[in-house]
Structures are given as C-alpha cells and as structure tokens.
Amino acid sequence: MKLPNLNEARKRTNKETEYIYLNQNYDKKAFVGEKYFLKTYGCQMNVHDGEEIASRLESLGFTPTDTLEQADIIILNTCAIRENAHDKLYGFLGRCKHAKKNNKNLIIGICGCMAQEESVVKELIAKHPYVDIVFGTHNIHELQDLILNRKNKQNIEVYSCEGNVYENISYKRDSNIKAWVNIQYGCDKFCTYCIVPYTRGKQRSRKSSEIIKEVEQLVKNGYQEVTLLGQNVNAYGKDLKDEMSFAQLLEAVAKTNIARVRFVTSHPWDFTDEMIETIAKYDNIMPYIHLPLQSGSSRILKLMGRRYTKEEYLNLYAKIKKAMPNCAITTDIIVGFPNETDEDFKETLDVVNKCQYDSAFTFIFSPREGTPAAKMEDETDMTTKEERLQELNKLINSYSLAANKKYIDKIVPVLIEGISEKDKNKVFGYTDTMKLVNITNGQDKIGQIVNVKITDAKSFSLDGIIEE
Ligand code: 5AD
Ligand code: SF4
C-alpha cells in the first residue's frame, strides 16, 4: 500500500518519464454475468479516464448497469477541484454502504483525483473499511489486478507525483462520432489555488507519433471529431527533447483529415502566434478557444501565479479575434480569491465587458488543502462572494445570449450527435464554435455534418432546422 502525500507531490523529481507500452491481451473473464456501475465526476480528463476504466472492467467480463442496486462492482471516479467534491463522495459512499448490506460480494472502488489526496485516503481507511479498492490517476492500468488481488482488505495503490505515459490503452468510448485524445498528462503550472499539479503529477507529453497514430485510427473507424486533451495543451512537448510544438501537433492532426479538431484547455501564458496562425489556417481546426481568465485583476492574477496581466490577456484576446473574427472564446473565472476587493472584482467585470465571452464557467474560490492559496488570509465574507458570483453570471449570460442571437437566420454546419434527451423527436449537435443546437428534424443524419438554419437562440443553446 502506498499513500499519496501532497507535500511530496509539490517536489518535482528529475526522474525521466517512462513510456510504457501495455499489453492489451488481458483476458481474465473472472466476472462474466456480473455488472458494473461507474460514476464519473469532473473534467474531460476524468471523463476520458472513465472510458479507460469501463474498458478494463469489460475485459474482466463485467457489463454496464445504470442502476446502483444491480451492480456487482461500483467505481466512483472522483474530482478534487473544489471542496463540494467531498460532499459528493461521502454522500455517494453512504449509498454504496447501503447497497453492500444487500449484496455482501459487492466490490466498491474509489479512484480519480480525490484518491490522490492524502487526507481522503486516510479517511477512507479509517472510516470506510467497506471500500475495497482505491486507485489513483496514475494507477488506472492496474485496475484489473487490483480487483483480482483484493483479499478481504482494502487494496490501495496510489502514487503522488511520479507518472509515466502508458500507450496501447483501450477505451470504451462513449461516442462513435467524437473522441477524446490525451496529448499530455499532469500540469507544471502550479497556479496557487489549484490541486491538479498534485493530483495528476508533473507534465508528461505523449509522443506526437503515438497521438497521430491514434487519430488516424479514429478516422479509419469513422470518427468525425477529436478533442486533444491536456491540462495545458499549449505547453505540449515542452517536457520532451525534439518534440513538436502544440501548433505543429495541431497541424499534423488537421492533416489526418479528421473532419473536426478541438483542444482543451489552453493557458494564455503558453499561447503563441504560431498557434493562432495554425488555427486560422485549417478549416478542420474549429474556431473555438477556451481561454481561462480566472481574474481580471492583475494583482489577483499575480497572487494566483497565472503569469500574465490583465493587459497581456486582453492583447492575446485581440490578436485571436483579429486573426479569426468569428472565433468563439469561452473562459473560466474564479471570484472571491483570498482578499479580492471590490476594485479587483470590477477589473474582472471590465474584462468580461471587453471580451463579451460566448460563455463562461464561474466559480467561488474553494480552498484546496496543500495549495498555497488555501493558506492565504481571507477577510471577504461568503455573502459578498456569492453576490459577486451572481452579478458576474448575470453579465456573462447577457453576453452569451447576445452572442447566440447573432446566429438567428444563419445557416451553419452542425455535427449531429444524437437524439435529444429532453425531446425524443429532436436531435442535437454542435456548431464549429461549440454552440449546442437542438434540431427538429434529422434523425437520419446522426454522425453527419449538415447545414442547419438557426431559428431561435437562448443563453445556453440554439434551435434550428436542417436545410434540405
Ligand atoms: N476554487 C475554485 N475554482 C477552481 N478552479 C480550479 N481550482 C479552483 C479552486 N480551488 C477552477 C478554475 C479552473 C477550473 C477548471 O476550475 O477556474 O480553470
Ligand atoms: Fe490548475 Fe493552473 Fe494547471 Fe490549470 S494551469 S490545471 S488551473 S495549475
């Protein structure tokens, strides 16, 4: 058993990343006829990890179920980015404990970013002994062995900061139209509020040759869209000798002729002119950039360790819009960072007014154990923070609506992804700028990119009809 240690995770060793080619012929069908329930919280990285976990469970013979009570194994893939994640974990564990009373053989597993937190793992050991296995973000490849080797005690396998790159991973992809492709793991930015560099370890880029091979295979399998995934995609390759830049990688991926290429998440500090040129040059690189601002106040940005000022961010924004006027830009913003003043908050509103984002994810600062910001003194009360969040959301929603209204009566290409969950008579898809469109016809067009006439716009979606 190896426990995670946040202090240890802060130290980056000089150990070179190992590239390990997994043997995929895992054929131990020990659980045929048994069912798995997998619940994933958090970011796209976690969602994609969930696709690997599902594949590993199925290699053991498990089949999926959406009903917790029917499960023979429950895996909870956790997120640690904000504190409310803890409530979700412990709430969920209550349900698992109850399910285990009715099914003594039920296996309960906890993984994901919270499994990389020392205090969480200690609490699982001390207070939740009915949890059978715990594995971290670096140990997913060990899942089958962890399940097979547990012996009436918790089987815990978590590493803190080291991480390798595993190739030949099998995924049970959620979609056969669009796919996530990891290009990089971990993060070395250490923004002062963020737990990710601790839970996911140092930045490790995959080799470009492997990434291209994966995308080429996806094209062969009929996929229309790939999203290149990393905590900080524009720093791609900086941890390797003689590797491509992110712009070059984007270009190489675009040249595979996949219909659509997307990427998340970009850090403004690493965003180069070369990237802007490449995105503008290729029709199959989507004109959509998620560009986290976090705060509009240069003073707070400095405390956050973001490495750019308000002015530098606005300059980058202007450069992108100059090269691609129709590029959609979305963002992440944190309000209530320790000792954020009204003046600081006004600076954030000012940037929102200048950038008029297509949409934004907004958060109240949540102190994360082990991060520098969690130790900063903070005198701002929660009511003020909540009021700021509300004011910010109101402003952002007004810009989202205005941006969406510009689409009314336009004809835009949409990749149709499936039947709408809310209305079975409709299908849904996304524009190249990542706007969700609900469409009244087109059940026979799933998986295709078709021209859609936009008929109405709301803050979070568009309505449309396929142009025959
Ligand atoms: N508190 C609040 N929001 C956070 N984020 C990351 N860490 C924290 C935190 N401690 C937000 C950032 C990031 C997004 C994924 O989550 O805005 O971009
Ligand atoms: Fe966290 Fe900053 Fe890394 Fe993003 S860039 S994952 S916010 S440390």
Short mmCIF file of C-alpha atoms and ligand atoms in Angstrom, two decimals:
data_model
loop_
_atom_site.label_atom_id
_atom_site.label_comp_id
_atom_site.label_asym_id
_atom_site.label_seq_id
_atom_site.Cartn_x
_atom_site.Cartn_y
_atom_site.Cartn_z
CA MET A 1 0.00 0.00 0.00
CA LYS A 2 1.34 3.42 -0.89
CA LEU A 3 -0.37 6.58 0.28
CA PRO A 4 -0.36 9.86 -1.58
CA ASN A 5 1.44 12.78 0.01
CA LEU A 6 0.65 16.32 -1.09
CA ASN A 7 3.95 17.73 0.14
CA GLU A 8 5.86 15.13 -1.78
CA ALA A 9 3.76 15.93 -4.83
CA ARG A 10 4.93 19.54 -4.73
CA LYS A 11 8.52 18.42 -5.30
CA ARG A 12 9.17 17.58 -8.87
CA THR A 13 11.89 14.97 -9.26
CA ASN A 14 14.18 14.80 -12.24
CA LYS A 15 13.04 11.30 -12.99
CA GLU A 16 12.54 10.97 -16.71
CA THR A 17 9.10 9.99 -17.86
CA GLU A 18 8.95 6.37 -18.92
CA TYR A 19 6.91 5.42 -21.96
CA ILE A 20 5.33 2.08 -21.24
CA TYR A 21 3.63 0.03 -23.93
CA LEU A 22 0.89 -2.02 -22.31
CA ASN A 23 0.00 -5.50 -23.32
CA GLN A 24 -3.68 -5.32 -24.18
CA ASN A 25 -4.33 -9.04 -24.30
CA TYR A 26 -5.91 -9.07 -20.89
CA ASP A 27 -8.27 -11.98 -20.95
CA LYS A 28 -9.26 -12.97 -17.45
CA LYS A 29 -13.01 -13.13 -17.66
CA ALA A 30 -13.46 -13.76 -13.96
CA PHE A 31 -16.69 -11.77 -13.70
CA VAL A 32 -18.83 -12.88 -16.63
CA GLY A 33 -22.51 -12.16 -15.97
CA GLU A 34 -21.69 -9.52 -13.34
CA LYS A 35 -22.46 -5.85 -13.66
CA TYR A 36 -20.56 -2.61 -13.11
CA PHE A 37 -21.85 0.82 -12.15
CA LEU A 38 -19.39 3.59 -12.98
CA LYS A 39 -19.95 7.19 -11.93
CA THR A 40 -17.58 9.92 -13.09
CA TYR A 41 -17.39 13.47 -11.77
CA GLY A 42 -15.31 16.34 -13.10
CA CYS A 43 -13.41 17.45 -16.18
CA GLN A 44 -12.97 15.91 -19.62
CA MET A 45 -9.77 14.27 -18.44
CA ASN A 46 -11.76 12.34 -15.85
CA VAL A 47 -14.47 11.51 -18.35
CA HIS A 48 -11.82 10.05 -20.66
CA ASP A 49 -10.26 8.13 -17.75
CA GLY A 50 -13.77 6.76 -17.19
CA GLU A 51 -13.69 5.37 -20.74
CA GLU A 52 -10.47 3.50 -19.88
CA ILE A 53 -11.92 2.23 -16.60
CA ALA A 54 -15.03 0.93 -18.42
CA SER A 55 -12.85 -0.88 -20.94
CA ARG A 56 -10.80 -2.50 -18.17
CA LEU A 57 -13.94 -3.63 -16.31
CA GLU A 58 -15.34 -5.14 -19.50
CA SER A 59 -12.07 -7.01 -20.08
CA LEU A 60 -12.88 -8.85 -16.86
CA GLY A 61 -16.33 -9.79 -18.13
CA PHE A 62 -18.42 -7.10 -16.38
CA THR A 63 -21.27 -5.44 -18.31
CA PRO A 64 -22.61 -1.96 -17.52
CA THR A 65 -25.69 -1.04 -15.49
CA ASP A 66 -27.22 2.36 -14.72
CA THR A 67 -28.75 1.04 -11.51
CA LEU A 68 -26.54 1.08 -8.45
CA GLU A 69 -28.60 -1.62 -6.73
CA GLN A 70 -27.96 -4.07 -9.60
CA ALA A 71 -24.21 -3.61 -9.54
CA ASP A 72 -21.62 -6.21 -8.53
CA ILE A 73 -18.91 -3.56 -8.66
CA ILE A 74 -19.28 0.19 -8.15
CA ILE A 75 -16.49 2.52 -9.21
CA LEU A 76 -16.60 6.17 -8.26
CA ASN A 77 -14.25 8.30 -10.36
CA THR A 78 -13.86 11.46 -8.28
CA CYS A 79 -12.89 15.07 -8.91
CA ALA A 80 -10.98 17.19 -6.38
CA ILE A 81 -11.04 20.62 -7.98
CA ARG A 82 -13.46 22.15 -5.46
CA GLU A 83 -14.46 21.33 -1.94
CA ASN A 84 -18.03 20.27 -2.68
CA ALA A 85 -16.48 17.18 -4.27
CA HIS A 86 -16.04 15.83 -0.75
CA ASP A 87 -19.75 16.10 -0.01
CA LYS A 88 -20.49 14.24 -3.23
CA LEU A 89 -18.04 11.46 -2.35
CA TYR A 90 -19.29 10.91 1.17
CA GLY A 91 -22.94 11.18 0.09
CA PHE A 92 -22.32 8.56 -2.56
CA LEU A 93 -20.40 6.30 -0.16
CA GLY A 94 -23.49 6.24 2.07
CA ARG A 95 -25.48 4.72 -0.83
CA CYS A 96 -22.68 2.22 -1.54
CA LYS A 97 -22.56 1.10 2.09
CA HIS A 98 -26.30 0.51 1.99
CA ALA A 99 -26.01 -1.47 -1.27
CA LYS A 100 -23.28 -3.61 0.29
CA LYS A 101 -25.62 -4.62 3.10
CA ASN A 102 -27.87 -6.25 0.49
CA ASN A 103 -25.01 -7.72 -1.55
CA LYS A 104 -22.07 -8.88 0.53
CA ASN A 105 -19.97 -9.59 -2.57
CA LEU A 106 -20.32 -6.06 -3.90
CA ILE A 107 -16.93 -4.51 -4.73
CA ILE A 108 -16.61 -0.77 -4.08
CA GLY A 109 -13.79 1.20 -5.69
CA ILE A 110 -12.78 4.85 -5.39
CA CYS A 111 -10.47 6.46 -7.91
CA GLY A 112 -9.75 9.77 -9.64
CA CYS A 113 -8.26 12.95 -8.24
CA MET A 114 -9.63 12.62 -4.70
CA ALA A 115 -7.89 9.26 -4.40
CA GLN A 116 -4.67 11.26 -4.83
CA GLU A 117 -5.39 13.30 -1.70
CA GLU A 118 -3.66 12.09 1.43
CA SER A 119 -6.42 13.13 3.85
CA VAL A 120 -9.12 11.49 1.74
CA VAL A 121 -7.29 8.17 1.53
CA LYS A 122 -6.58 8.23 5.28
CA GLU A 123 -10.25 8.85 5.96
CA LEU A 124 -11.28 6.04 3.63
CA ILE A 125 -9.02 3.66 5.52
CA ALA A 126 -10.15 4.83 8.96
CA LYS A 127 -13.88 5.31 8.48
CA HIS A 128 -14.92 3.45 5.36
CA PRO A 129 -13.41 -0.04 5.59
CA TYR A 130 -16.15 -1.42 3.30
CA VAL A 131 -14.39 0.33 0.38
CA ASP A 132 -12.47 -2.48 -1.33
CA ILE A 133 -10.10 -0.74 -3.71
CA VAL A 134 -8.63 2.73 -4.05
CA PHE A 135 -6.51 3.69 -7.00
CA GLY A 136 -5.08 6.97 -8.18
CA THR A 137 -4.91 8.74 -11.51
CA HIS A 138 -1.51 7.12 -12.18
CA ASN A 139 -2.74 3.59 -11.47
CA ILE A 140 -5.70 3.03 -13.74
CA HIS A 141 -3.71 0.49 -15.73
CA GLU A 142 -3.54 -1.67 -12.57
CA LEU A 143 -7.31 -1.83 -12.12
CA GLN A 144 -7.84 -5.44 -13.20
CA ASP A 145 -5.07 -6.67 -10.88
CA LEU A 146 -6.38 -4.57 -8.01
CA ILE A 147 -9.79 -6.18 -8.38
CA LEU A 148 -8.44 -9.70 -8.76
CA ASN A 149 -5.93 -9.39 -5.92
CA ARG A 150 -8.04 -7.86 -3.19
CA LYS A 151 -8.27 -10.19 -0.22
CA ASN A 152 -10.82 -9.03 2.33
CA LYS A 153 -8.89 -5.84 2.89
CA GLN A 154 -8.60 -2.57 1.13
CA ASN A 155 -6.30 -2.75 -1.85
CA ILE A 156 -4.82 0.71 -2.24
CA GLU A 157 -2.44 1.76 -4.96
CA VAL A 158 -1.81 5.47 -5.29
CA TYR A 159 1.30 7.42 -6.28
CA SER A 160 1.86 11.08 -5.59
CA CYS A 161 3.88 12.86 -8.16
CA GLU A 162 5.56 10.45 -10.48
CA GLY A 163 3.76 9.35 -13.50
CA ASN A 164 4.57 7.59 -16.68
CA VAL A 165 2.92 7.61 -20.06
CA TYR A 166 1.07 4.45 -20.97
CA GLU A 167 0.43 3.55 -24.57
CA ASN A 168 -1.87 0.96 -26.16
CA ILE A 169 -4.67 1.89 -23.77
CA SER A 170 -8.09 0.54 -24.73
CA TYR A 171 -11.08 2.79 -24.27
CA LYS A 172 -14.76 2.06 -24.25
CA ARG A 173 -15.61 5.37 -25.90
CA ASP A 174 -18.93 6.99 -25.01
CA SER A 175 -19.43 8.08 -28.62
CA ASN A 176 -18.65 6.67 -32.04
CA ILE A 177 -18.78 10.15 -33.54
CA LYS A 178 -16.38 12.19 -31.43
CA ALA A 179 -13.41 11.09 -29.33
CA TRP A 180 -11.13 12.41 -26.63
CA VAL A 181 -7.40 12.04 -27.29
CA ASN A 182 -4.93 12.66 -24.49
CA ILE A 183 -1.89 14.56 -25.68
CA GLN A 184 -0.43 15.30 -22.27
CA TYR A 185 -0.90 14.34 -18.64
CA GLY A 186 -0.37 16.40 -15.48
CA CYS A 187 0.49 20.06 -15.10
CA ASP A 188 3.55 22.03 -14.03
CA LYS A 189 1.93 25.45 -13.74
CA PHE A 190 1.10 25.32 -10.02
CA CYS A 191 -1.49 28.10 -10.07
CA THR A 192 -1.74 28.81 -6.35
CA TYR A 193 -5.41 27.76 -5.98
CA CYS A 194 -5.22 24.57 -8.00
CA ILE A 195 -4.84 21.00 -6.82
CA VAL A 196 -4.32 19.45 -10.26
CA PRO A 197 -0.47 19.55 -10.28
CA TYR A 198 -0.61 17.47 -7.08
CA THR A 199 -3.31 15.00 -8.07
CA ARG A 200 -2.21 14.45 -11.66
CA GLY A 201 1.53 14.92 -11.28
CA LYS A 202 4.13 16.52 -13.49
CA GLN A 203 3.52 17.37 -17.11
CA ARG A 204 4.13 14.40 -19.38
CA SER A 205 3.51 14.77 -23.10
CA ARG A 206 2.69 11.78 -25.24
CA LYS A 207 4.88 11.29 -28.27
CA SER A 208 3.39 13.01 -31.31
CA SER A 209 3.83 9.83 -33.38
CA GLU A 210 1.50 7.96 -30.98
CA ILE A 211 -1.05 10.78 -30.96
CA ILE A 212 -1.17 10.90 -34.76
CA LYS A 213 -1.45 7.11 -34.92
CA GLU A 214 -4.43 7.22 -32.55
CA VAL A 215 -6.16 9.96 -34.55
CA GLU A 216 -5.52 8.10 -37.84
CA GLN A 217 -7.14 5.01 -36.36
CA LEU A 218 -10.12 7.06 -35.20
CA VAL A 219 -10.51 8.46 -38.73
CA LYS A 220 -10.43 4.90 -40.10
CA ASN A 221 -13.11 3.94 -37.59
CA GLY A 222 -15.38 6.70 -38.87
CA TYR A 223 -14.92 9.32 -36.15
CA GLN A 224 -15.74 12.87 -37.21
CA GLU A 225 -14.20 14.81 -34.36
CA VAL A 226 -11.30 14.59 -31.94
CA THR A 227 -10.65 16.79 -28.93
CA LEU A 228 -7.00 16.93 -27.93
CA LEU A 229 -6.87 16.80 -24.14
CA GLY A 230 -4.44 18.23 -21.64
CA GLN A 231 -4.46 20.50 -18.58
CA ASN A 232 -2.39 22.97 -20.53
CA VAL A 233 -2.33 21.86 -24.15
CA ASN A 234 -0.23 24.75 -25.45
CA ALA A 235 2.67 23.62 -23.28
CA TYR A 236 2.58 20.34 -25.22
CA GLY A 237 6.05 18.93 -25.91
CA LYS A 238 7.96 21.32 -23.65
CA ASP A 239 8.86 18.43 -21.35
CA LEU A 240 10.40 16.44 -24.22
CA LYS A 241 13.53 16.86 -26.28
CA ASP A 242 12.99 17.28 -30.02
CA GLU A 243 9.19 17.14 -29.84
CA MET A 244 6.80 19.24 -31.91
CA SER A 245 5.21 22.41 -30.58
CA PHE A 246 1.49 22.35 -29.94
CA ALA A 247 0.89 24.35 -33.13
CA GLN A 248 2.82 21.75 -35.13
CA LEU A 249 0.90 18.95 -33.47
CA LEU A 250 -2.40 20.66 -34.29
CA GLU A 251 -1.29 20.95 -37.90
CA ALA A 252 -0.30 17.28 -38.05
CA VAL A 253 -3.65 16.26 -36.56
CA ALA A 254 -5.51 18.53 -39.01
CA LYS A 255 -3.66 16.81 -41.87
CA THR A 256 -5.08 13.40 -40.90
CA ASN A 257 -8.27 14.80 -42.48
CA ILE A 258 -10.39 14.22 -39.42
CA ALA A 259 -13.45 16.42 -40.04
CA ARG A 260 -13.12 18.40 -36.81
CA VAL A 261 -10.26 19.07 -34.39
CA ARG A 262 -10.78 20.68 -30.98
CA PHE A 263 -8.50 21.09 -28.00
CA VAL A 264 -8.80 21.92 -24.27
CA THR A 265 -7.52 23.59 -22.14
CA SER A 266 -5.30 26.47 -23.22
CA HIS A 267 -3.23 28.53 -20.82
CA PRO A 268 -2.89 32.16 -22.01
CA TRP A 269 0.79 32.23 -20.97
CA ASP A 270 1.75 29.49 -23.44
CA PHE A 271 -0.46 30.69 -26.30
CA THR A 272 1.75 31.50 -29.30
CA ASP A 273 1.25 33.42 -32.54
CA GLU A 274 2.10 30.20 -34.33
CA MET A 275 -0.95 28.60 -32.71
CA ILE A 276 -3.23 31.41 -33.81
CA GLU A 277 -1.92 31.14 -37.39
CA THR A 278 -2.43 27.37 -37.43
CA ILE A 279 -5.97 27.51 -36.07
CA ALA A 280 -6.84 30.20 -38.63
CA LYS A 281 -5.22 28.26 -41.49
CA TYR A 282 -7.05 24.92 -41.25
CA ASP A 283 -10.78 24.66 -41.86
CA ASN A 284 -10.95 21.49 -39.81
CA ILE A 285 -9.47 23.12 -36.69
CA MET A 286 -12.54 24.53 -35.01
CA PRO A 287 -12.76 28.28 -34.38
CA TYR A 288 -13.35 27.82 -30.69
CA ILE A 289 -10.91 28.53 -27.86
CA HIS A 290 -11.43 28.00 -24.17
CA LEU A 291 -9.15 30.62 -22.65
CA PRO A 292 -9.35 30.67 -18.85
CA LEU A 293 -9.10 34.20 -17.45
CA GLN A 294 -9.52 33.32 -13.73
CA SER A 295 -9.44 37.01 -12.73
CA GLY A 296 -9.36 40.37 -14.49
CA SER A 297 -7.25 41.97 -11.79
CA SER A 298 -3.50 41.90 -12.42
CA ARG A 299 -2.95 41.99 -8.65
CA ILE A 300 -5.04 38.85 -8.12
CA LEU A 301 -3.56 37.17 -11.20
CA LYS A 302 -0.15 37.61 -9.63
CA LEU A 303 -1.34 36.07 -6.37
CA MET A 304 -2.83 33.24 -8.41
CA GLY A 305 0.52 32.64 -10.11
CA ARG A 306 -1.07 32.92 -13.55
CA ARG A 307 1.97 34.60 -15.18
CA TYR A 308 0.01 37.19 -17.22
CA THR A 309 -1.53 40.58 -16.54
CA LYS A 310 -4.95 41.86 -17.45
CA GLU A 311 -3.40 43.79 -20.35
CA GLU A 312 -1.48 40.78 -21.67
CA TYR A 313 -4.66 38.70 -21.61
CA LEU A 314 -6.60 41.40 -23.45
CA ASN A 315 -3.80 41.69 -26.05
CA LEU A 316 -3.92 37.96 -26.67
CA TYR A 317 -7.70 38.11 -26.96
CA ALA A 318 -7.43 40.96 -29.50
CA LYS A 319 -4.84 39.04 -31.54
CA ILE A 320 -7.07 35.96 -31.73
CA LYS A 321 -10.12 37.98 -32.73
CA LYS A 322 -8.12 39.92 -35.33
CA ALA A 323 -6.95 36.69 -36.97
CA MET A 324 -10.35 34.97 -36.56
CA PRO A 325 -13.23 37.39 -36.03
CA ASN A 326 -15.71 34.51 -35.83
CA CYS A 327 -13.76 32.50 -33.29
CA ALA A 328 -15.84 31.73 -30.18
CA ILE A 329 -14.00 32.32 -26.94
CA THR A 330 -15.10 30.92 -23.60
CA THR A 331 -13.48 31.18 -20.20
CA ASP A 332 -13.24 30.14 -16.55
CA ILE A 333 -13.42 32.75 -13.79
CA ILE A 334 -12.90 32.42 -10.05
CA VAL A 335 -14.49 35.03 -7.76
CA GLY A 336 -13.62 35.52 -4.12
CA PHE A 337 -9.95 34.59 -4.31
CA PRO A 338 -8.44 35.48 -0.89
CA ASN A 339 -8.84 39.20 -0.29
CA GLU A 340 -10.26 40.01 -3.69
CA THR A 341 -11.53 43.59 -3.29
CA ASP A 342 -14.45 45.31 -4.99
CA GLU A 343 -11.86 47.02 -7.19
CA ASP A 344 -10.36 43.68 -8.19
CA PHE A 345 -13.81 42.31 -8.95
CA LYS A 346 -14.60 45.37 -11.09
CA GLU A 347 -11.48 44.58 -13.14
CA THR A 348 -12.94 41.13 -13.80
CA LEU A 349 -16.23 42.65 -14.90
CA ASP A 350 -14.26 45.03 -17.12
CA VAL A 351 -12.55 42.14 -18.92
CA VAL A 352 -15.89 40.37 -19.33
CA ASN A 353 -17.32 43.56 -20.85
CA LYS A 354 -14.38 43.82 -23.22
CA CYS A 355 -14.25 40.15 -24.24
CA GLN A 356 -18.00 39.50 -24.32
CA TYR A 357 -17.44 35.78 -23.94
CA ASP A 358 -19.59 33.24 -25.72
CA SER A 359 -19.93 31.53 -22.37
CA ALA A 360 -18.05 31.04 -19.13
CA PHE A 361 -17.73 28.68 -16.19
CA THR A 362 -17.68 30.66 -12.98
CA PHE A 363 -16.67 29.50 -9.52
CA ILE A 364 -16.31 30.78 -5.99
CA PHE A 365 -12.77 30.19 -4.76
CA SER A 366 -12.57 26.95 -2.86
CA PRO A 367 -9.52 26.42 -0.62
CA ARG A 368 -7.82 23.14 -1.50
CA GLU A 369 -5.65 21.51 1.13
CA GLY A 370 -1.97 21.66 0.30
CA THR A 371 -2.20 24.57 -2.17
CA PRO A 372 -0.60 27.95 -1.34
CA ALA A 373 -3.89 29.87 -1.72
CA ALA A 374 -5.54 27.73 0.95
CA LYS A 375 -3.12 29.25 3.47
CA MET A 376 -3.74 32.86 2.42
CA GLU A 377 -5.67 35.03 4.86
CA ASP A 378 -9.09 35.94 3.61
CA GLU A 379 -11.40 38.51 5.14
CA THR A 380 -14.04 38.65 2.44
CA ASP A 381 -17.26 37.08 3.68
CA MET A 382 -19.14 34.42 1.75
CA THR A 383 -22.20 36.62 1.16
CA THR A 384 -20.06 39.14 -0.73
CA LYS A 385 -18.55 36.32 -2.78
CA GLU A 386 -21.97 34.95 -3.62
CA GLU A 387 -23.20 38.39 -4.64
CA ARG A 388 -20.19 38.81 -6.89
CA LEU A 389 -20.82 35.44 -8.48
CA GLN A 390 -24.44 36.37 -9.17
CA GLU A 391 -23.51 39.70 -10.69
CA LEU A 392 -20.86 38.07 -12.84
CA ASN A 393 -23.21 35.32 -14.02
CA LYS A 394 -25.87 37.85 -14.96
CA LEU A 395 -23.38 39.75 -17.08
CA ILE A 396 -21.98 36.63 -18.69
CA ASN A 397 -25.43 35.27 -19.51
CA SER A 398 -26.38 38.52 -21.19
CA TYR A 399 -23.32 38.23 -23.46
CA SER A 400 -23.97 34.54 -24.12
CA LEU A 401 -27.49 35.39 -25.22
CA ALA A 402 -26.28 38.27 -27.39
CA ALA A 403 -23.62 36.04 -28.99
CA ASN A 404 -26.19 33.31 -29.64
CA LYS A 405 -28.75 35.74 -31.08
CA LYS A 406 -26.28 36.64 -33.81
CA TYR A 407 -26.83 33.13 -35.18
CA ILE A 408 -30.56 33.59 -35.81
CA ASP A 409 -31.42 33.08 -39.52
CA LYS A 410 -27.85 31.99 -40.29
CA ILE A 411 -27.09 28.63 -41.87
CA VAL A 412 -24.25 26.88 -40.04
CA PRO A 413 -22.62 23.43 -40.20
CA VAL A 414 -23.57 21.22 -37.26
CA LEU A 415 -22.23 17.78 -36.36
CA ILE A 416 -25.35 15.82 -35.38
CA GLU A 417 -24.55 13.70 -32.34
CA GLY A 418 -27.78 12.01 -31.31
CA ILE A 419 -31.36 12.16 -30.12
CA SER A 420 -32.08 15.00 -27.70
CA GLU A 421 -32.57 13.76 -24.13
CA LYS A 422 -35.28 16.31 -23.39
CA ASP A 423 -37.30 15.76 -26.54
CA LYS A 424 -37.05 12.41 -28.32
CA ASN A 425 -38.40 13.97 -31.53
CA LYS A 426 -35.37 16.23 -31.79
CA VAL A 427 -31.69 15.67 -32.44
CA PHE A 428 -28.80 17.72 -31.10
CA GLY A 429 -25.37 18.69 -32.29
CA TYR A 430 -22.70 21.35 -32.08
CA THR A 431 -21.64 24.15 -34.40
CA ASP A 432 -17.95 24.56 -35.19
CA THR A 433 -17.96 27.26 -32.49
CA MET A 434 -19.24 24.70 -29.95
CA LYS A 435 -22.81 26.00 -29.68
CA LEU A 436 -25.35 23.37 -28.76
CA VAL A 437 -28.17 23.22 -31.33
CA ASN A 438 -31.48 21.40 -30.85
CA ILE A 439 -32.90 20.43 -34.22
CA THR A 440 -36.47 19.48 -35.15
CA ASN A 441 -35.60 17.07 -37.97
CA GLY A 442 -32.60 14.92 -38.85
CA GLN A 443 -32.92 11.56 -37.07
CA ASP A 444 -31.35 10.05 -40.18
CA LYS A 445 -28.40 12.46 -40.06
CA ILE A 446 -26.74 11.33 -36.82
CA GLY A 447 -22.97 11.27 -37.26
CA GLN A 448 -23.04 13.72 -40.17
CA ILE A 449 -22.12 17.37 -40.51
CA VAL A 450 -25.13 19.12 -42.03
CA ASN A 451 -26.23 22.69 -42.71
CA VAL A 452 -28.70 23.90 -40.13
CA LYS A 453 -30.76 27.07 -40.22
CA ILE A 454 -30.87 28.65 -36.78
CA THR A 455 -34.42 29.64 -35.83
CA ASP A 456 -34.07 30.74 -32.20
CA ALA A 457 -31.41 31.45 -29.57
CA LYS A 458 -31.26 31.10 -25.79
CA SER A 459 -28.34 31.75 -23.42
CA PHE A 460 -27.17 28.13 -23.48
CA SER A 461 -28.46 26.72 -26.76
CA LEU A 462 -29.78 27.38 -30.23
CA ASP A 463 -32.79 25.92 -32.04
CA GLY A 464 -32.59 25.02 -35.69
CA ILE A 465 -33.87 23.09 -38.66
CA ILE A 466 -31.83 21.14 -41.19
CA GLU A 467 -31.69 22.75 -44.63
CA GLU A 468 -32.58 20.02 -47.11
N1 5AD B 1 -11.52 27.07 -6.39
C1 5AD B 1 -12.42 27.46 -7.34
N2 5AD B 1 -12.28 27.19 -8.63
C2 5AD B 1 -11.19 26.48 -9.02
N3 5AD B 1 -10.78 26.07 -10.24
C3 5AD B 1 -9.63 25.39 -10.08
N4 5AD B 1 -9.26 25.35 -8.78
C4 5AD B 1 -10.23 26.04 -8.11
C5 5AD B 1 -10.42 26.35 -6.74
N5 5AD B 1 -9.55 25.98 -5.80
C6 5AD B 1 -11.49 26.38 -11.48
C7 5AD B 1 -10.59 27.19 -12.42
C8 5AD B 1 -10.24 26.19 -13.48
C9 5AD B 1 -11.48 25.34 -13.49
C10 5AD B 1 -11.31 24.00 -14.13
O1 5AD B 1 -11.82 25.19 -12.14
O2 5AD B 1 -11.35 28.24 -12.96
O3 5AD B 1 -9.96 26.77 -14.73
FE1 SF4 B 2 -4.56 24.06 -12.40
FE2 SF4 B 2 -3.26 26.20 -13.37
FE3 SF4 B 2 -2.51 23.71 -14.14
FE4 SF4 B 2 -4.87 24.73 -14.99
S1 SF4 B 2 -2.80 25.53 -15.48
S2 SF4 B 2 -4.51 22.64 -14.16
S3 SF4 B 2 -5.53 25.96 -13.22
S4 SF4 B 2 -2.38 24.59 -12.09
#
